Amino acid sequence: MSTAPEHGSQTVESARRALAARLRDVSGDDAELDARLLTGAALGLDLTGMVTGARRTLTKDEADRVEALARRRLAGEPVARILGIKEFWGLPLHLSAATLVPRPDTETVVERALELLRADGAADRALRIADLGTGSGAILLALLSELRHAHGFATDISADALETASRNATALGLADRTTWIQCDYASGLTGTFDLIVSNPPYIPSADIADLDIEVRAHDPRAALDGGADGLDAYRALISQSAGLLSSDGFLVVEVGQGQSGDVEALMTASGLSPTGPPRTDLGGIPRAVSARRPPR
């Protein structure tokens, strides 16, 4: 691990550059961005402040704060965990120890759900949406930001996760269109829903030890571990969802690599009709699997 530079001659800009160089191995192509974010957080500066104050010399206390954050990142802690916030669908979301860090792959669930609703002419209706295992609330809040007349019902087995999601809804001005329910997937829901979404745990138990340190050491295991074959959560939530979907209602879930066929089979076995090939993520991996409840 590279050593910290002496603080005496460091300016804001030289501190940022030095940190970027130290982060190459852990952050790769994101080293420059990570260094800017961490330096800014340590010094309480936004991008404008970083630019206008670039030549200012750091105090010892400021240099120590930069170094403290640097050491956390160099130890493998994700920047989003260090900052306590992550952007998803253009929305800033607060995180907690009980929530996953939202990832771009999960935006495919939002994209597929919106695609299905818009093709059905339902996007402007007063929809009832359920997000099972909501975590930070990422999927539900992204959908509510697009579907102005919808109401969202979010479930999670973790009270801490629901508190985090509720905080995010309030910060985004969406609290009046959300309901929070502590339960396992859909077990505490009643009524029918036009759309049910979920990003459940889908990593096979034996594979968790091989995940990147950013995930295995910092994301909650309960939000990762999908059981022996990674499909335990789908077996529970798909059968529950089938009985809660309205006529022609949609179910959209995120899946892991190689799981789309098995998840589609579980949907079909529960009486749902897959709605075409899965939506792929930026890496070309089938990521969002969807199905529809046939008319009653």
mmCIF file of C-alpha atoms in Angstrom:
data_model
loop_
_atom_site.group_PDB
_atom_site.id
_atom_site.type_symbol
_atom_site.label_atom_id
_atom_site.label_comp_id
_atom_site.label_asym_id
_atom_site.label_seq_id
_atom_site.Cartn_x
_atom_site.Cartn_y
_atom_site.Cartn_z
ATOM 1 C CA MET A 1 0.000 0.000 0.000
ATOM 2 C CA SER A 2 1.314 3.444 -0.893
ATOM 3 C CA THR A 3 2.158 5.784 1.938
ATOM 4 C CA ALA A 4 0.455 9.059 2.728
ATOM 5 C CA PRO A 5 2.199 12.231 1.525
ATOM 6 C CA GLU A 6 3.423 14.843 3.986
ATOM 7 C CA HIS A 7 0.701 17.397 4.634
ATOM 8 C CA GLY A 8 2.871 20.484 4.990
ATOM 9 C CA SER A 9 3.030 21.412 1.321
ATOM 10 C CA GLN A 10 -0.206 19.846 0.194
ATOM 11 C CA THR A 11 -2.801 21.937 -1.563
ATOM 12 C CA VAL A 12 -6.364 20.839 -2.246
ATOM 13 C CA GLU A 13 -5.383 19.924 -5.801
ATOM 14 C CA SER A 14 -2.147 18.130 -4.917
ATOM 15 C CA ALA A 15 -3.956 16.158 -2.217
ATOM 16 C CA ARG A 16 -6.563 15.082 -4.744
ATOM 17 C CA ARG A 17 -3.938 14.076 -7.291
ATOM 18 C CA ALA A 18 -1.903 12.162 -4.729
ATOM 19 C CA LEU A 19 -5.004 10.302 -3.575
ATOM 20 C CA ALA A 20 -5.970 9.409 -7.142
ATOM 21 C CA ALA A 21 -2.536 7.871 -7.665
ATOM 22 C CA ARG A 22 -2.858 5.835 -4.468
ATOM 23 C CA LEU A 23 -6.297 4.572 -5.465
ATOM 24 C CA ARG A 24 -5.311 3.175 -8.868
ATOM 25 C CA ASP A 25 -5.098 -0.418 -7.684
ATOM 26 C CA VAL A 26 -8.370 -0.454 -5.747
ATOM 27 C CA SER A 27 -10.487 1.930 -7.851
ATOM 28 C CA GLY A 28 -9.114 1.341 -11.345
ATOM 29 C CA ASP A 29 -10.674 3.665 -13.910
ATOM 30 C CA ASP A 30 -12.697 5.353 -11.150
ATOM 31 C CA ALA A 31 -9.615 6.479 -9.222
ATOM 32 C CA GLU A 32 -9.892 10.124 -10.308
ATOM 33 C CA LEU A 33 -13.602 10.303 -9.488
ATOM 34 C CA ASP A 34 -13.168 8.518 -6.163
ATOM 35 C CA ALA A 35 -10.323 10.834 -5.206
ATOM 36 C CA ARG A 36 -12.384 13.919 -6.005
ATOM 37 C CA LEU A 37 -15.380 12.647 -4.043
ATOM 38 C CA LEU A 38 -13.349 11.625 -1.007
ATOM 39 C CA THR A 39 -11.210 14.752 -0.940
ATOM 40 C CA GLY A 40 -14.318 16.895 -1.291
ATOM 41 C CA ALA A 41 -16.078 15.001 1.501
ATOM 42 C CA ALA A 42 -13.091 15.293 3.820
ATOM 43 C CA LEU A 43 -12.801 19.044 3.209
ATOM 44 C CA GLY A 44 -16.513 19.830 2.956
ATOM 45 C CA LEU A 45 -16.140 21.071 -0.630
ATOM 46 C CA ASP A 46 -18.326 20.524 -3.663
ATOM 47 C CA LEU A 47 -16.875 20.484 -7.185
ATOM 48 C CA THR A 48 -16.934 24.276 -7.433
ATOM 49 C CA GLY A 49 -15.173 24.583 -4.093
ATOM 50 C CA MET A 50 -12.541 22.078 -5.190
ATOM 51 C CA VAL A 51 -11.827 24.151 -8.286
ATOM 52 C CA THR A 52 -11.836 27.597 -6.693
ATOM 53 C CA GLY A 53 -9.816 26.434 -3.692
ATOM 54 C CA ALA A 54 -7.415 24.207 -5.625
ATOM 55 C CA ARG A 55 -4.274 26.110 -4.571
ATOM 56 C CA ARG A 56 -5.154 26.479 -0.919
ATOM 57 C CA THR A 57 -2.757 24.719 1.463
ATOM 58 C CA LEU A 58 -4.298 22.091 3.702
ATOM 59 C CA THR A 59 -4.099 22.309 7.460
ATOM 60 C CA LYS A 60 -2.870 19.268 9.369
ATOM 61 C CA ASP A 61 -6.429 18.496 10.473
ATOM 62 C CA GLU A 62 -7.660 18.618 6.882
ATOM 63 C CA ALA A 63 -4.834 16.397 5.684
ATOM 64 C CA ASP A 64 -5.629 13.937 8.465
ATOM 65 C CA ARG A 65 -9.284 13.828 7.402
ATOM 66 C CA VAL A 66 -8.323 13.118 3.797
ATOM 67 C CA GLU A 67 -5.974 10.378 4.987
ATOM 68 C CA ALA A 68 -8.647 8.777 7.170
ATOM 69 C CA LEU A 69 -11.001 8.437 4.213
ATOM 70 C CA ALA A 70 -8.162 7.275 1.974
ATOM 71 C CA ARG A 71 -7.333 4.423 4.330
ATOM 72 C CA ARG A 72 -10.950 3.265 4.366
ATOM 73 C CA ARG A 73 -11.052 3.179 0.568
ATOM 74 C CA LEU A 74 -7.672 1.456 0.321
ATOM 75 C CA ALA A 75 -8.989 -1.212 2.695
ATOM 76 C CA GLY A 76 -11.756 -1.985 0.211
ATOM 77 C CA GLU A 77 -14.667 0.021 1.591
ATOM 78 C CA PRO A 78 -16.806 1.358 -1.282
ATOM 79 C CA VAL A 79 -16.924 5.116 -1.752
ATOM 80 C CA ALA A 80 -20.704 5.033 -1.427
ATOM 81 C CA ARG A 81 -20.368 3.441 2.032
ATOM 82 C CA ILE A 82 -17.797 6.014 3.096
ATOM 83 C CA LEU A 83 -19.979 8.905 1.926
ATOM 84 C CA GLY A 84 -23.214 7.245 3.080
ATOM 85 C CA ILE A 85 -25.000 8.127 -0.143
ATOM 86 C CA LYS A 86 -25.341 6.744 -3.680
ATOM 87 C CA GLU A 87 -27.108 8.033 -6.771
ATOM 88 C CA PHE A 88 -29.628 5.728 -8.460
ATOM 89 C CA TRP A 89 -31.833 6.749 -11.399
ATOM 90 C CA GLY A 90 -30.551 10.275 -10.826
ATOM 91 C CA LEU A 91 -31.827 10.235 -7.237
ATOM 92 C CA PRO A 92 -29.474 10.650 -4.236
ATOM 93 C CA LEU A 93 -30.152 7.815 -1.793
ATOM 94 C CA HIS A 94 -28.891 7.531 1.766
ATOM 95 C CA LEU A 95 -27.472 4.146 2.750
ATOM 96 C CA SER A 96 -27.203 2.198 5.981
ATOM 97 C CA ALA A 97 -25.588 -1.036 7.130
ATOM 98 C CA ALA A 98 -28.908 -2.785 6.427
ATOM 99 C CA THR A 99 -29.065 -1.808 2.741
ATOM 100 C CA LEU A 100 -27.242 -2.760 -0.418
ATOM 101 C CA VAL A 101 -25.399 -0.117 -2.365
ATOM 102 C CA PRO A 102 -27.725 0.427 -5.380
ATOM 103 C CA ARG A 103 -26.016 -0.575 -8.613
ATOM 104 C CA PRO A 104 -26.568 0.444 -12.235
ATOM 105 C CA ASP A 105 -27.573 -3.139 -13.120
ATOM 106 C CA THR A 106 -30.684 -2.715 -10.991
ATOM 107 C CA GLU A 107 -31.864 0.175 -13.153
ATOM 108 C CA THR A 108 -32.800 -2.481 -15.722
ATOM 109 C CA VAL A 109 -35.696 -3.440 -13.440
ATOM 110 C CA VAL A 110 -36.962 0.141 -13.496
ATOM 111 C CA GLU A 111 -36.494 0.338 -17.260
ATOM 112 C CA ARG A 112 -38.392 -2.886 -17.925
ATOM 113 C CA ALA A 113 -41.234 -1.970 -15.572
ATOM 114 C CA LEU A 114 -41.697 1.441 -17.182
ATOM 115 C CA GLU A 115 -41.498 -0.094 -20.654
ATOM 116 C CA LEU A 116 -44.274 -2.573 -19.841
ATOM 117 C CA LEU A 117 -46.542 0.002 -18.215
ATOM 118 C CA ARG A 118 -46.116 2.544 -21.003
ATOM 119 C CA ALA A 119 -46.727 -0.038 -23.716
ATOM 120 C CA ASP A 120 -49.905 -0.981 -21.852
ATOM 121 C CA GLY A 121 -51.064 2.642 -21.588
ATOM 122 C CA ALA A 122 -51.027 2.369 -17.802
ATOM 123 C CA ALA A 123 -48.288 4.803 -16.811
ATOM 124 C CA ASP A 124 -50.688 7.645 -16.019
ATOM 125 C CA ARG A 125 -53.067 5.554 -13.930
ATOM 126 C CA ALA A 126 -53.287 5.499 -10.133
ATOM 127 C CA LEU A 127 -51.211 2.337 -9.920
ATOM 128 C CA ARG A 128 -50.495 0.247 -6.832
ATOM 129 C CA ILE A 129 -46.846 -0.841 -6.849
ATOM 130 C CA ALA A 130 -45.096 -3.192 -4.426
ATOM 131 C CA ASP A 131 -41.323 -3.435 -3.969
ATOM 132 C CA LEU A 132 -40.350 -6.628 -2.136
ATOM 133 C CA GLY A 133 -37.156 -6.391 -0.075
ATOM 134 C CA THR A 134 -36.841 -2.686 -0.770
ATOM 135 C CA GLY A 135 -33.527 -1.971 0.993
ATOM 136 C CA SER A 136 -32.752 1.703 0.405
ATOM 137 C CA GLY A 137 -36.002 2.063 -1.554
ATOM 138 C CA ALA A 138 -34.076 2.494 -4.812
ATOM 139 C CA ILE A 139 -36.398 0.688 -7.239
ATOM 140 C CA LEU A 140 -39.652 1.927 -5.744
ATOM 141 C CA LEU A 141 -38.575 5.546 -5.439
ATOM 142 C CA ALA A 142 -37.231 5.565 -8.990
ATOM 143 C CA LEU A 143 -40.586 4.282 -10.229
ATOM 144 C CA LEU A 144 -42.572 6.780 -8.168
ATOM 145 C CA SER A 145 -40.424 9.613 -9.545
ATOM 146 C CA GLU A 146 -41.617 8.606 -13.035
ATOM 147 C CA LEU A 147 -45.194 7.501 -12.271
ATOM 148 C CA ARG A 148 -46.748 10.598 -10.765
ATOM 149 C CA HIS A 149 -50.086 9.028 -9.832
ATOM 150 C CA ALA A 150 -48.781 5.746 -8.401
ATOM 151 C CA HIS A 151 -48.634 4.695 -4.746
ATOM 152 C CA GLY A 152 -45.851 2.422 -3.566
ATOM 153 C CA PHE A 153 -45.857 -0.273 -0.900
ATOM 154 C CA ALA A 154 -42.380 -1.313 0.218
ATOM 155 C CA THR A 155 -41.560 -4.393 2.267
ATOM 156 C CA ASP A 156 -38.392 -5.472 4.008
ATOM 157 C CA ILE A 157 -37.666 -7.865 6.830
ATOM 158 C CA SER A 158 -35.253 -5.291 8.278
ATOM 159 C CA ALA A 159 -36.709 -2.404 10.268
ATOM 160 C CA ASP A 160 -33.441 -0.505 9.775
ATOM 161 C CA ALA A 161 -33.707 -0.846 6.002
ATOM 162 C CA LEU A 162 -37.285 0.440 6.043
ATOM 163 C CA GLU A 163 -36.207 3.403 8.160
ATOM 164 C CA THR A 164 -33.503 4.216 5.605
ATOM 165 C CA ALA A 165 -35.937 3.888 2.694
ATOM 166 C CA SER A 166 -38.483 6.070 4.471
ATOM 167 C CA ARG A 167 -35.833 8.717 5.050
ATOM 168 C CA ASN A 168 -35.027 8.660 1.350
ATOM 169 C CA ALA A 169 -38.694 8.995 0.398
ATOM 170 C CA THR A 170 -39.025 12.024 2.651
ATOM 171 C CA ALA A 171 -35.887 13.665 1.254
ATOM 172 C CA LEU A 172 -37.171 13.152 -2.298
ATOM 173 C CA GLY A 173 -40.665 14.482 -1.573
ATOM 174 C CA LEU A 174 -42.276 11.088 -2.151
ATOM 175 C CA ALA A 175 -43.269 10.163 1.403
ATOM 176 C CA ASP A 176 -46.968 10.852 0.831
ATOM 177 C CA ARG A 177 -47.073 8.155 -1.843
ATOM 178 C CA THR A 178 -45.312 5.415 0.108
ATOM 179 C CA THR A 179 -46.334 2.798 2.670
ATOM 180 C CA TRP A 180 -43.736 0.763 4.589
ATOM 181 C CA ILE A 181 -44.409 -2.784 5.780
ATOM 182 C CA GLN A 182 -42.004 -4.949 7.768
ATOM 183 C CA CYS A 183 -42.381 -8.517 6.513
ATOM 184 C CA ASP A 184 -40.673 -11.209 4.464
ATOM 185 C CA TYR A 185 -41.192 -10.343 0.787
ATOM 186 C CA ALA A 186 -44.961 -10.177 0.117
ATOM 187 C CA SER A 187 -46.153 -12.050 3.212
ATOM 188 C CA GLY A 188 -47.561 -8.906 4.846
ATOM 189 C CA LEU A 189 -49.300 -7.445 1.805
ATOM 190 C CA THR A 190 -53.019 -7.445 1.108
ATOM 191 C CA GLY A 191 -55.097 -6.334 -1.847
ATOM 192 C CA THR A 192 -53.923 -6.435 -5.436
ATOM 193 C CA PHE A 193 -51.085 -4.698 -7.237
ATOM 194 C CA ASP A 194 -50.606 -3.529 -10.797
ATOM 195 C CA LEU A 195 -46.856 -3.972 -10.572
ATOM 196 C CA ILE A 196 -44.587 -5.910 -8.228
ATOM 197 C CA VAL A 197 -40.811 -5.463 -8.403
ATOM 198 C CA SER A 198 -37.897 -6.939 -6.499
ATOM 199 C CA ASN A 199 -34.127 -7.209 -6.376
ATOM 200 C CA PRO A 200 -33.878 -10.188 -4.017
ATOM 201 C CA PRO A 201 -30.752 -11.964 -2.762
ATOM 202 C CA TYR A 202 -29.582 -14.271 -5.547
ATOM 203 C CA ILE A 203 -25.944 -15.169 -4.873
ATOM 204 C CA PRO A 204 -25.499 -18.914 -4.166
ATOM 205 C CA SER A 205 -24.289 -19.280 -0.577
ATOM 206 C CA ALA A 206 -21.035 -20.958 -1.572
ATOM 207 C CA ASP A 207 -20.131 -18.098 -3.946
ATOM 208 C CA ILE A 208 -20.281 -15.264 -1.419
ATOM 209 C CA ALA A 209 -16.715 -15.826 -0.199
ATOM 210 C CA ASP A 210 -15.463 -15.209 -3.746
ATOM 211 C CA LEU A 211 -17.206 -11.851 -4.217
ATOM 212 C CA ASP A 212 -15.212 -8.627 -4.355
ATOM 213 C CA ILE A 213 -14.321 -7.317 -0.915
ATOM 214 C CA GLU A 214 -16.486 -4.239 -1.550
ATOM 215 C CA VAL A 215 -19.520 -6.535 -1.636
ATOM 216 C CA ARG A 216 -18.738 -9.430 0.689
ATOM 217 C CA ALA A 217 -17.350 -7.283 3.503
ATOM 218 C CA HIS A 218 -19.721 -4.320 3.305
ATOM 219 C CA ASP A 219 -23.119 -5.345 1.890
ATOM 220 C CA PRO A 220 -25.486 -7.113 4.310
ATOM 221 C CA ARG A 221 -25.240 -10.870 3.814
ATOM 222 C CA ALA A 222 -29.014 -11.252 4.115
ATOM 223 C CA ALA A 223 -29.377 -9.122 0.992
ATOM 224 C CA LEU A 224 -26.897 -11.289 -0.926
ATOM 225 C CA ASP A 225 -27.418 -14.918 0.113
ATOM 226 C CA GLY A 226 -29.907 -16.680 -2.150
ATOM 227 C CA GLY A 227 -29.436 -20.145 -0.688
ATOM 228 C CA ALA A 228 -27.714 -23.186 -2.140
ATOM 229 C CA ASP A 229 -28.694 -22.468 -5.757
ATOM 230 C CA GLY A 230 -29.383 -18.743 -5.425
ATOM 231 C CA LEU A 231 -33.113 -19.192 -6.093
ATOM 232 C CA ASP A 232 -34.623 -19.409 -2.601
ATOM 233 C CA ALA A 233 -35.978 -15.851 -2.666
ATOM 234 C CA TYR A 234 -37.615 -16.336 -6.066
ATOM 235 C CA ARG A 235 -39.415 -19.480 -4.918
ATOM 236 C CA ALA A 236 -40.969 -17.471 -2.104
ATOM 237 C CA LEU A 237 -41.727 -14.152 -3.743
ATOM 238 C CA ILE A 238 -42.970 -15.429 -7.117
ATOM 239 C CA SER A 239 -45.595 -17.692 -5.608
ATOM 240 C CA GLN A 240 -46.650 -14.919 -3.213
ATOM 241 C CA SER A 241 -46.775 -12.334 -5.989
ATOM 242 C CA ALA A 242 -48.873 -14.466 -8.330
ATOM 243 C CA GLY A 243 -51.787 -14.248 -5.906
ATOM 244 C CA LEU A 244 -51.401 -10.484 -5.402
ATOM 245 C CA LEU A 245 -51.164 -9.292 -8.994
ATOM 246 C CA SER A 246 -54.202 -7.694 -10.521
ATOM 247 C CA SER A 247 -55.541 -8.975 -13.812
ATOM 248 C CA ASP A 248 -52.837 -8.188 -16.406
ATOM 249 C CA GLY A 249 -50.498 -7.039 -13.603
ATOM 250 C CA PHE A 250 -46.725 -7.307 -14.008
ATOM 251 C CA LEU A 251 -43.926 -8.865 -11.963
ATOM 252 C CA VAL A 252 -40.356 -7.678 -12.685
ATOM 253 C CA VAL A 253 -37.325 -9.028 -10.831
ATOM 254 C CA GLU A 254 -33.573 -8.701 -11.038
ATOM 255 C CA VAL A 255 -31.650 -11.954 -11.522
ATOM 256 C CA GLY A 256 -28.048 -13.067 -11.392
ATOM 257 C CA GLN A 257 -25.984 -14.302 -14.295
ATOM 258 C CA GLY A 258 -27.370 -17.552 -15.699
ATOM 259 C CA GLN A 259 -30.570 -17.466 -13.624
ATOM 260 C CA SER A 260 -33.081 -15.994 -16.063
ATOM 261 C CA GLY A 261 -34.287 -19.342 -17.428
ATOM 262 C CA ASP A 262 -34.860 -20.825 -13.982
ATOM 263 C CA VAL A 263 -36.701 -17.716 -12.791
ATOM 264 C CA GLU A 264 -38.921 -17.662 -15.878
ATOM 265 C CA ALA A 265 -39.752 -21.336 -15.212
ATOM 266 C CA LEU A 266 -40.775 -20.467 -11.648
ATOM 267 C CA MET A 267 -42.998 -17.676 -12.972
ATOM 268 C CA THR A 268 -44.655 -19.999 -15.481
ATOM 269 C CA ALA A 269 -45.203 -22.646 -12.807
ATOM 270 C CA SER A 270 -47.025 -20.006 -10.712
ATOM 271 C CA GLY A 271 -49.409 -19.217 -13.556
ATOM 272 C CA LEU A 272 -47.644 -16.125 -14.880
ATOM 273 C CA SER A 273 -46.779 -15.497 -18.533
ATOM 274 C CA PRO A 274 -43.241 -14.240 -19.330
ATOM 275 C CA THR A 275 -43.327 -10.971 -21.293
ATOM 276 C CA GLY A 276 -40.496 -11.560 -23.714
ATOM 277 C CA PRO A 277 -36.735 -11.954 -23.337
ATOM 278 C CA PRO A 278 -35.085 -10.510 -20.215
ATOM 279 C CA ARG A 279 -33.726 -6.986 -20.387
ATOM 280 C CA THR A 280 -29.935 -7.046 -20.392
ATOM 281 C CA ASP A 281 -27.584 -4.844 -18.421
ATOM 282 C CA LEU A 282 -24.722 -2.836 -19.934
ATOM 283 C CA GLY A 283 -22.578 -5.974 -19.913
ATOM 284 C CA GLY A 284 -25.115 -7.898 -21.987
ATOM 285 C CA ILE A 285 -26.159 -10.132 -19.071
ATOM 286 C CA PRO A 286 -29.910 -10.929 -18.834
ATOM 287 C CA ARG A 287 -30.818 -8.958 -15.725
ATOM 288 C CA ALA A 288 -34.519 -8.026 -15.549
ATOM 289 C CA VAL A 289 -37.012 -10.887 -15.930
ATOM 290 C CA SER A 290 -40.696 -10.042 -16.240
ATOM 291 C CA ALA A 291 -44.034 -11.794 -16.411
ATOM 292 C CA ARG A 292 -47.704 -10.912 -16.473
ATOM 293 C CA ARG A 293 -50.735 -12.347 -14.777
ATOM 294 C CA PRO A 294 -53.236 -13.469 -17.418
ATOM 295 C CA PRO A 295 -56.683 -11.801 -17.328
ATOM 296 C CA ARG A 296 -58.823 -13.195 -14.543
#
